[in-house]
mmCIF file of C-alpha atoms in Angstrom:
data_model
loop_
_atom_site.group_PDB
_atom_site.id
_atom_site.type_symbol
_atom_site.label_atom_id
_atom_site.label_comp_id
_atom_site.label_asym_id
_atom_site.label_seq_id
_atom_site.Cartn_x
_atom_site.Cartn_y
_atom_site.Cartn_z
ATOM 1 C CA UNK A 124 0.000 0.000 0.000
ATOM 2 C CA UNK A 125 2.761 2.498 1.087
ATOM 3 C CA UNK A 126 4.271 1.347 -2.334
ATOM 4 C CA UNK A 127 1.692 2.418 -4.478
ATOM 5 C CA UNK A 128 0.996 5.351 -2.619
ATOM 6 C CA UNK A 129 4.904 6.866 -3.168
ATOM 7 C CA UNK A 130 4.350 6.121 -7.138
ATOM 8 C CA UNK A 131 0.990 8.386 -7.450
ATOM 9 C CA UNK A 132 3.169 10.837 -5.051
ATOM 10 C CA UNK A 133 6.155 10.444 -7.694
ATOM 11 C CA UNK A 134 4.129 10.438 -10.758
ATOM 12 C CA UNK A 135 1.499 13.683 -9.407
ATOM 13 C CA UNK A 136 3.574 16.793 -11.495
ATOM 14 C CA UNK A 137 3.540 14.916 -14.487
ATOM 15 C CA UNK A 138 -0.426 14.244 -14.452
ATOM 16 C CA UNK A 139 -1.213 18.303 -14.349
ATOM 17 C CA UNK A 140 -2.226 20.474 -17.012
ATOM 18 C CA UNK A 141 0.570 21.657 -19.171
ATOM 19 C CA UNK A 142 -1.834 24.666 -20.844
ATOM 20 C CA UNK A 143 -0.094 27.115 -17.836
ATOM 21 C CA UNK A 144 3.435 26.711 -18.567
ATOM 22 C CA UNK A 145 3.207 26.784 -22.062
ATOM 23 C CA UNK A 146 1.525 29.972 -22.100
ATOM 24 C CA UNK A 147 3.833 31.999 -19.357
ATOM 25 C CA UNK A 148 6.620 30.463 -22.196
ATOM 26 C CA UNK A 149 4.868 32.213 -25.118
ATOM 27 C CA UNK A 150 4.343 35.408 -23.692
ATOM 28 C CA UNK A 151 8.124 36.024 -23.000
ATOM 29 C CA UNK A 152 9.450 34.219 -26.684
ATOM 30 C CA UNK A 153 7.047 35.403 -28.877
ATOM 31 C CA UNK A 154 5.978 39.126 -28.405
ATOM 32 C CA UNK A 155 3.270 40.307 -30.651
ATOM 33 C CA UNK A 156 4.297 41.465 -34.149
ATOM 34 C CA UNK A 157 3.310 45.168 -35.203
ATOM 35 C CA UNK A 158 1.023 44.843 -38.634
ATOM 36 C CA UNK A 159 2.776 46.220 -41.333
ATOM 37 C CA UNK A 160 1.263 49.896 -42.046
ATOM 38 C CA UNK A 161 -0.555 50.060 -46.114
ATOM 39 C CA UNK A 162 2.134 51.957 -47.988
ATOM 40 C CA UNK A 163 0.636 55.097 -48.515
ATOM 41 C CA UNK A 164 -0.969 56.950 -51.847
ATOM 42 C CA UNK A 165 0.777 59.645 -53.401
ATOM 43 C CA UNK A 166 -1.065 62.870 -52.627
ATOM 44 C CA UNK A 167 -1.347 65.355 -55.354
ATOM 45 C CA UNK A 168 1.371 68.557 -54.568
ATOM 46 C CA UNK A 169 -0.224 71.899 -52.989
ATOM 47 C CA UNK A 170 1.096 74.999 -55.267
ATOM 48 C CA UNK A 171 3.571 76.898 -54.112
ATOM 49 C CA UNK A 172 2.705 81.274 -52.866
ATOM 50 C CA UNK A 173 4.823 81.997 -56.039
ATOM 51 C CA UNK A 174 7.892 84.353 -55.012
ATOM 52 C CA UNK A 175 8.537 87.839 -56.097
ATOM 53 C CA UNK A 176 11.668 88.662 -57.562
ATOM 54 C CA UNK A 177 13.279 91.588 -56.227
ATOM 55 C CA UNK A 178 11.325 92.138 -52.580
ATOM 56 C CA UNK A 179 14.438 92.959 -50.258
ATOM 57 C CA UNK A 180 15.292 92.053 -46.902
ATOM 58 C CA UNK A 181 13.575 94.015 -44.521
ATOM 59 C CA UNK A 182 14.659 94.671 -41.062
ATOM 60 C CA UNK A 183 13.418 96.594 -38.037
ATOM 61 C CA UNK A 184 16.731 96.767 -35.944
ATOM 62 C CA UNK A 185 20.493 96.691 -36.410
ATOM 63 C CA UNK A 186 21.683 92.565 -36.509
ATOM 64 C CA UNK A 187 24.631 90.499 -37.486
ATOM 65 C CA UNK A 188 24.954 90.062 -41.551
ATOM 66 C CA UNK A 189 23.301 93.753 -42.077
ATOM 67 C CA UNK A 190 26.391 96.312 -42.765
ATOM 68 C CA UNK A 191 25.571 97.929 -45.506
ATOM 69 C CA UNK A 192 21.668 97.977 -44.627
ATOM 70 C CA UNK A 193 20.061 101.478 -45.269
ATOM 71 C CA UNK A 194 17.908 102.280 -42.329
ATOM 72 C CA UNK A 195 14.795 104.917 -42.051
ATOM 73 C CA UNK A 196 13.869 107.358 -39.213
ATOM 74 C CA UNK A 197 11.097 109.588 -38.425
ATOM 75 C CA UNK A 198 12.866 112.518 -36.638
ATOM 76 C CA UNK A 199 11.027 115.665 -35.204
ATOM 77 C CA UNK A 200 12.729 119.131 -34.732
ATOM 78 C CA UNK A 201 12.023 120.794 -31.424
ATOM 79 C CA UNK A 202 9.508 123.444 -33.738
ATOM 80 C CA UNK A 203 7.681 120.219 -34.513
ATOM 81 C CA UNK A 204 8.596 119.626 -38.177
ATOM 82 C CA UNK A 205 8.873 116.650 -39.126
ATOM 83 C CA UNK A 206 11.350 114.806 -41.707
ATOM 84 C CA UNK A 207 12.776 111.640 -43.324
ATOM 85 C CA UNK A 208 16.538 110.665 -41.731
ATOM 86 C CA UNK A 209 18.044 107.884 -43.348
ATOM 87 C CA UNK A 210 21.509 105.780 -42.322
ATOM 88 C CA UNK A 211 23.764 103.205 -43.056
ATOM 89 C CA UNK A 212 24.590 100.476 -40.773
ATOM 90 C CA UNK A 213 28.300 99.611 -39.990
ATOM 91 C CA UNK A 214 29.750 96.127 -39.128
ATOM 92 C CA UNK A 215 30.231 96.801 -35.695
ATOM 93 C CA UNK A 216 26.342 97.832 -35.793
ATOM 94 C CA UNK A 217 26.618 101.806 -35.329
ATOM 95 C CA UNK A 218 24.875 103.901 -37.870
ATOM 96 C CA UNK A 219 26.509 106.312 -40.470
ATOM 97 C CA UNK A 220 24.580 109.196 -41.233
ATOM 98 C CA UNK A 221 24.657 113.130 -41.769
ATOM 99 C CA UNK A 222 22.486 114.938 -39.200
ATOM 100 C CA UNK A 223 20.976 117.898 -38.957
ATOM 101 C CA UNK A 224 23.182 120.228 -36.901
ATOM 102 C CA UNK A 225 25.991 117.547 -36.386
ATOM 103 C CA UNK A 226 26.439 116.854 -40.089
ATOM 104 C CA UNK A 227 28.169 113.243 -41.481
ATOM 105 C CA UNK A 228 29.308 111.235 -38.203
ATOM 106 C CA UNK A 229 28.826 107.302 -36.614
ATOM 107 C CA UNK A 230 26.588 106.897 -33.981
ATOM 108 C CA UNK A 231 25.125 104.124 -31.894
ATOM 109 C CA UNK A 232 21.713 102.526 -33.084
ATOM 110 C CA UNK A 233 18.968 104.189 -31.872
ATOM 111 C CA UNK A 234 15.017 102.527 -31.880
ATOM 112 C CA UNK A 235 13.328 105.711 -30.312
ATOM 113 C CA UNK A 236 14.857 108.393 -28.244
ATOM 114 C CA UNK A 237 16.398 111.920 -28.552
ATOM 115 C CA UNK A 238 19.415 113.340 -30.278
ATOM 116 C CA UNK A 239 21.245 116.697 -28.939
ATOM 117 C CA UNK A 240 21.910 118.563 -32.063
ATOM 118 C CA UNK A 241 24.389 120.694 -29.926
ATOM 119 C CA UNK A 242 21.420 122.163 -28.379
ATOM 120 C CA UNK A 243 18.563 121.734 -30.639
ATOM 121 C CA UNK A 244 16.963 118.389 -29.594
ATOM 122 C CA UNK A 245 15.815 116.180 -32.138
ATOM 123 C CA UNK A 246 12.715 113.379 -31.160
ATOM 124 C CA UNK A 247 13.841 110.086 -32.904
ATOM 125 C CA UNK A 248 11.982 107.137 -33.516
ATOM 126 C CA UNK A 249 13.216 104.116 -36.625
ATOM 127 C CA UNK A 250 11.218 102.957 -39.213
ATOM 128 C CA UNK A 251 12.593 100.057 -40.869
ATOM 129 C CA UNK A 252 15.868 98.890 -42.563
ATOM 130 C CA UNK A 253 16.337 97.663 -46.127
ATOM 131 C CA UNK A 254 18.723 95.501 -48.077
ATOM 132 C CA UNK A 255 19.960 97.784 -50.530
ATOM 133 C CA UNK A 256 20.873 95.346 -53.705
ATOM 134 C CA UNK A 257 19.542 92.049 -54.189
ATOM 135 C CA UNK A 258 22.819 91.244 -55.978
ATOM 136 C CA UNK A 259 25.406 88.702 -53.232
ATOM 137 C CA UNK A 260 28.222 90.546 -55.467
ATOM 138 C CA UNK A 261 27.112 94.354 -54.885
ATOM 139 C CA UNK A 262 26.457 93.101 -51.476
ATOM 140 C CA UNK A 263 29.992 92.344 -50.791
ATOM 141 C CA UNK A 264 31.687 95.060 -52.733
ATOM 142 C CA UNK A 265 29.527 97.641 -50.692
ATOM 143 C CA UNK A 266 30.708 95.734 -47.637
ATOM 144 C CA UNK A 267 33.925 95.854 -48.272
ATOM 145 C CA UNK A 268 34.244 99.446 -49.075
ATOM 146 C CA UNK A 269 32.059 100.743 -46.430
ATOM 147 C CA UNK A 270 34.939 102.222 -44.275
ATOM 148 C CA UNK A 271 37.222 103.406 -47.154
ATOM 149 C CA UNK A 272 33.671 105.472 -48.544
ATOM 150 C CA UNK A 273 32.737 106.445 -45.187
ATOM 151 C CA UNK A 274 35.918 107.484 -43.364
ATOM 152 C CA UNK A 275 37.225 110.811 -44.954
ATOM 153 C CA UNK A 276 33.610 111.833 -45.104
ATOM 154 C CA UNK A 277 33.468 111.764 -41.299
ATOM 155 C CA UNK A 278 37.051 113.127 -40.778
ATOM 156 C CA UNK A 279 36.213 115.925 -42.801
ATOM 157 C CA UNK A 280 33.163 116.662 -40.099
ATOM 158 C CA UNK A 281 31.177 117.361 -43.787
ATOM 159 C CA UNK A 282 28.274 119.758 -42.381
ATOM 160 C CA UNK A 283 24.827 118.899 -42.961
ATOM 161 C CA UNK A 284 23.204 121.079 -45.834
ATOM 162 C CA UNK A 285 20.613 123.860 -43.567
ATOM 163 C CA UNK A 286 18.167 125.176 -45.635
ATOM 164 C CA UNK A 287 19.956 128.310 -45.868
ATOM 165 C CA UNK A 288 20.656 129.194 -49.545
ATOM 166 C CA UNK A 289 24.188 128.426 -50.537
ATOM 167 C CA UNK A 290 26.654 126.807 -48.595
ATOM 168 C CA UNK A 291 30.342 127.947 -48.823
ATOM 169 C CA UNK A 292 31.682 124.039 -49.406
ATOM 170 C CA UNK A 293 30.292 120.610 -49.229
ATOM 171 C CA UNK A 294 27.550 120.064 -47.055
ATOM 172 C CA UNK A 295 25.418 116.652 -47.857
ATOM 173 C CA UNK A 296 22.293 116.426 -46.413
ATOM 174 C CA UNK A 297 21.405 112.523 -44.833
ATOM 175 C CA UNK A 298 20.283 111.407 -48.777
ATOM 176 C CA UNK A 299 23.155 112.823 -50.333
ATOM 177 C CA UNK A 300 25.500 111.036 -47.750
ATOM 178 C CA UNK A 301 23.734 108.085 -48.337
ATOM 179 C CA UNK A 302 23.264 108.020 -51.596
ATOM 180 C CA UNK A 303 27.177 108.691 -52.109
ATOM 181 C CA UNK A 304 28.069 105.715 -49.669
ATOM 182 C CA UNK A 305 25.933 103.812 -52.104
ATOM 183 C CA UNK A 306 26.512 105.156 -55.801
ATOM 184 C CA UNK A 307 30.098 106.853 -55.350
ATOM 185 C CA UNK A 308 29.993 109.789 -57.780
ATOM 186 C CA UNK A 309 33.591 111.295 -58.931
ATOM 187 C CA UNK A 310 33.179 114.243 -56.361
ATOM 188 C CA UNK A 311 31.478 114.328 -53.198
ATOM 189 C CA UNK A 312 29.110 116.717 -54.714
ATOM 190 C CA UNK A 313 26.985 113.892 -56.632
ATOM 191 C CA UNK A 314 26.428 110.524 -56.671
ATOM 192 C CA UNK A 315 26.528 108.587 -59.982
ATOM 193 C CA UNK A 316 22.811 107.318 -59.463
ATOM 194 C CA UNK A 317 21.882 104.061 -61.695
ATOM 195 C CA UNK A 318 19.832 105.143 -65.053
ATOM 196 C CA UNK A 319 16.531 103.390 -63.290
ATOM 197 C CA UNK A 320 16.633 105.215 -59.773
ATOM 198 C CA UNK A 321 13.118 106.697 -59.801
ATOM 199 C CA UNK A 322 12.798 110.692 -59.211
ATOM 200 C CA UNK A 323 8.946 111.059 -58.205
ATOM 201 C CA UNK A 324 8.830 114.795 -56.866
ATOM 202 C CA UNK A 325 11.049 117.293 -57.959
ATOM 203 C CA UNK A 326 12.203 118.062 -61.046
ATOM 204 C CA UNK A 327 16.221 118.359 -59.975
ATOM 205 C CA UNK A 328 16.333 116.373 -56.677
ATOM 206 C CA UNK A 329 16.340 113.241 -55.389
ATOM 207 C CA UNK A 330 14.629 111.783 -52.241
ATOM 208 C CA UNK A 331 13.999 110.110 -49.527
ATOM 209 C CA UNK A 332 11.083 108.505 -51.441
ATOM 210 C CA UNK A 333 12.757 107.888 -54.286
ATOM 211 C CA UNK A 334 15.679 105.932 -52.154
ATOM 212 C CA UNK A 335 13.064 103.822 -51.606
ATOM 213 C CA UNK A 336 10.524 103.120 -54.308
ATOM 214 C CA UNK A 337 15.061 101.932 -55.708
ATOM 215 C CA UNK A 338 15.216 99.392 -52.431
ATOM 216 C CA UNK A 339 12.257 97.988 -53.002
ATOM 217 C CA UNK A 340 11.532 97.634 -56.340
ATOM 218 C CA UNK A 341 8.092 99.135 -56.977
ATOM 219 C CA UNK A 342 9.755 101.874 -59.361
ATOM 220 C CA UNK A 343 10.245 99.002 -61.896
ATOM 221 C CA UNK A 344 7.252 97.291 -61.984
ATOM 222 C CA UNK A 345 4.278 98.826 -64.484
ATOM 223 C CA UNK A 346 1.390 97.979 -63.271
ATOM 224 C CA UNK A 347 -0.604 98.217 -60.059
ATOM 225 C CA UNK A 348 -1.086 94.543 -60.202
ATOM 226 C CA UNK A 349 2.654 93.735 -60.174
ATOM 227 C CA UNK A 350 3.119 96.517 -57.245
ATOM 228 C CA UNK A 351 0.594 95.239 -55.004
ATOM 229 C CA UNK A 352 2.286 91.837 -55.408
ATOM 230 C CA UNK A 353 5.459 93.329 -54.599
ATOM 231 C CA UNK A 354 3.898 95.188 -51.630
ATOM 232 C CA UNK A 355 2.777 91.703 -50.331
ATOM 233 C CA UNK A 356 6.114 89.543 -51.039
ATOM 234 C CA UNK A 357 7.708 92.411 -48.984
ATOM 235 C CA UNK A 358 6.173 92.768 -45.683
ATOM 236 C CA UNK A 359 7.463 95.070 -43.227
ATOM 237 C CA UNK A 360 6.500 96.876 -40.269
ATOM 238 C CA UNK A 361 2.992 98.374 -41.065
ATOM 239 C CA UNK A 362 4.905 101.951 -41.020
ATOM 240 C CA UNK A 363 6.654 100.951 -44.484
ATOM 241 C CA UNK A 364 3.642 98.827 -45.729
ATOM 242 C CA UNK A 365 1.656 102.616 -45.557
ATOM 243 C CA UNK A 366 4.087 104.294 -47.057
ATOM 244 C CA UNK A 367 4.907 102.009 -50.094
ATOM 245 C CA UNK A 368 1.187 101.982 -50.648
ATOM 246 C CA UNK A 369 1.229 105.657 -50.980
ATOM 247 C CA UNK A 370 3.801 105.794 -52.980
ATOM 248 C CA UNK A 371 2.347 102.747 -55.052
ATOM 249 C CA UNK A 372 -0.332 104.973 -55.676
ATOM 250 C CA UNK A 373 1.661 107.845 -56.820
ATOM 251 C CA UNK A 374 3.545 105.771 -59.266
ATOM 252 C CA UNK A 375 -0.212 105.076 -60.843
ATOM 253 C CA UNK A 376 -1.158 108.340 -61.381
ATOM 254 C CA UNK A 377 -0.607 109.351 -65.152
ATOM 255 C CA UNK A 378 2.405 111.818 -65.371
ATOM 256 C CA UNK A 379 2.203 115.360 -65.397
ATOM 257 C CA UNK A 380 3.234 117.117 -68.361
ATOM 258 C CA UNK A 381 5.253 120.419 -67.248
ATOM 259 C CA UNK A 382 7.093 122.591 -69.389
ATOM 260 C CA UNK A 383 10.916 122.748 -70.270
ATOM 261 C CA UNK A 384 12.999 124.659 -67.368
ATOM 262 C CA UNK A 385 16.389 125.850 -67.477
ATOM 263 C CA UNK A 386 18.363 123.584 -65.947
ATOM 264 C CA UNK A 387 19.864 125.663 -62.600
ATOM 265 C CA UNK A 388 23.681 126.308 -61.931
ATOM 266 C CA UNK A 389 26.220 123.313 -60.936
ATOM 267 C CA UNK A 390 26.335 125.154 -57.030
ATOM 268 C CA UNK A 391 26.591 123.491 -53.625
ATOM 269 C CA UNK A 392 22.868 124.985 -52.890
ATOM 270 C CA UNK A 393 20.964 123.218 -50.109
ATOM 271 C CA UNK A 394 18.330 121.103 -51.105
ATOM 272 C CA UNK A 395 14.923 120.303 -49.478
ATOM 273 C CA UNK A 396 14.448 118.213 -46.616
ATOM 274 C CA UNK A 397 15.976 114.448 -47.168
ATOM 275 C CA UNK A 398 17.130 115.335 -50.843
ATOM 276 C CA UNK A 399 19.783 115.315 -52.562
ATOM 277 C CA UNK A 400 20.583 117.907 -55.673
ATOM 278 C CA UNK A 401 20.923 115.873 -59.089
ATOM 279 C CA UNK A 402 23.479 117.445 -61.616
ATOM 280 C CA UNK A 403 22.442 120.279 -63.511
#
C-alpha cells in the first residue's frame, strides 16, 4: 500500500495540465508582431505662394549680416517739423549718417529716443531697414568698401546742408550722404545714381522717397497689379507697408506734363528736406 501510494506521489507533477506553462513560455518568446502599415498613396502637390523677384530684406533693428543695410527714421525738430533721416549700418552695428546740426558722423543705433543737435533736440523714432541690392556681389563690394567710402567723409566733419541758400563748401544732407556711400559719384558733390533710380517729386532732386521706391523695387514694376504683389512679397512693419502703398499709388497716377525749365547752376545749394541735388 505504502508502495503504491509513493508512485501516485512520484508520478502527481507529471499528471497536471501543461496549458499554464506553455503559455507563461509564449508570452516572454514570442511578443506580438506590429502589422505592417498600407504603404501610402501619393497625394497630389499643394502649389507653391509663387515668389517675387526683387522684394528685399527688410529689417526693423540693427543685426549680425546687415552692414551695408540702409535704415529709415522719423525725426522731429524741437519746432515740430517733421522729416525723413536715413543711415547706413556699420559692421560693428553703429549707424553712419549726416544729421541735422551735427552733419556726417557714426553713432550708436537708436530705436526711439532723442538726439542733442548741440542744443537743438531732435525726437527720434526708426522705421525700418532695407537691403539695398539684391545682388550677393554688390552686397559684398559695398561691404567691403564701407569704411574706405565712409571714413574721410566723417574726418572731414562734412556739415549737414541747412536750408539756408548756398553753402560755402560741401555740405550733404542725410540722402546725399547716403546716396554717395551707395553710388560713389567722382566728387562728393553727386552721386553717380543708376539710369533706373526713380525721381517722383522734384524736377532736380532726389529723395527720400525715391531711395526707396530703388530698395524695393516698386519703381520698376508697371502695373498696379505687379506693385501690389510686390507690396505683399515684402512685408514690413505696417509703417513701411503705408508708405509704399502711398507711394504705389503715386507711381499710378498718369504723369504730369510740365514745361521745359532751365536747368539751374552746378552750385553746392541746399536742397529740401531728405534730398539730394541731381546734376544740372
Amino acid at each position: 500500500m505504502r508502495l503504491v501510494f509513493l508512485i501516485i506521489l512520484l508520478l502527481a507533477p507529471a499528471l497536471l495540465p501543461a496549458y499554464g506553462i506553455t503559455a507563461a513560455t509564449a508570452v516572454e518568446t514570442r511578443p506580438p508582431q506590429k502589422k505592417a502599415a498600407p504603404a501610402k498613396k501619393p497625394q497630389p502637390q499643394t502649389a507653391r505662394k509663387p515668389v517675387v523677384p526683387g522684394a528685399p530684406s527688410v529689417v526693423t533693428a540693427v543685426g549680425a549680416n546687415q552692414a551695408g543695410y540702409v535704415h529709415y527714421w522719423l525725426i522731429t525738430a524741437p519746432d515740430g517739423e517733421q522729416e525723413t533721416q536715413v543711415g547706413i549700418e556699420l559692421l560693428d552695428q553703429r549707424i553712419a549718417w549726416s544729421f541735422p546740426g551735427l552733419g556726417v558722423h557714426l553713432a550708436p543705433f537708436i530705436t526711439e529716443g532723442e538726439v542733442d543737435a548741440n542744443g537743438k533736440v531732435f525726437r527720434v523714432r526708426h522705421l525700418y531697414g532695407l537691403r539695398p541690392f539684391a545682388n550677393d556681389t554688390a552686397m559684398r563690394t559695398l561691404r567691403s568698401n564701407l569704411q574706405q567710402r565712409i571714413t574721410p567723409l566723417v574726418r572731414n566733419r562734412v556739415p549737414y546742408c541747412e536750408l539756408n541758400g548756398v553753402t560755402a563748401g560741401l555740405c550733404m544732407s542725410c540722402m546725399g550722404f547716403v546716396s554717395q556711400v551707395l553710388f560713389p559719384g567722382k566728387t562728393p558733390e553727386y552721386a553717380n545714381f543708376p539710369r533706373n533710380f526713380p525721381r517722383v517729386d522734384g524736377e532736380y532732386y532726389h529723395t527720400t522717397e525715391d531711395l526707396l521706391l530703388y530698395l524695393t523695387g516698386l519703381n520698376a514694376l508697371a502695373t498696379d497689379a505687379a506693385r501690389k504683389r510686390r507690396l505683399d512679397a515684402i512685408g514690413g512693419p505696417p509703417a513701411l507697408q503705408e508708405e509704399l502703398t502711398r507711394l504705389a499709388a503715386k507711381l499710378g497716377e498718369p504723369p504730369v506734363v510740365v514745361a521745359a525749365a532751365k536747368p539751374p547752376l552746378k552750385r553746392r545749394a541746399s536742397a529740401a528736406k531728405t534730398a539730394i541735388k541731381r546734376p544740372g
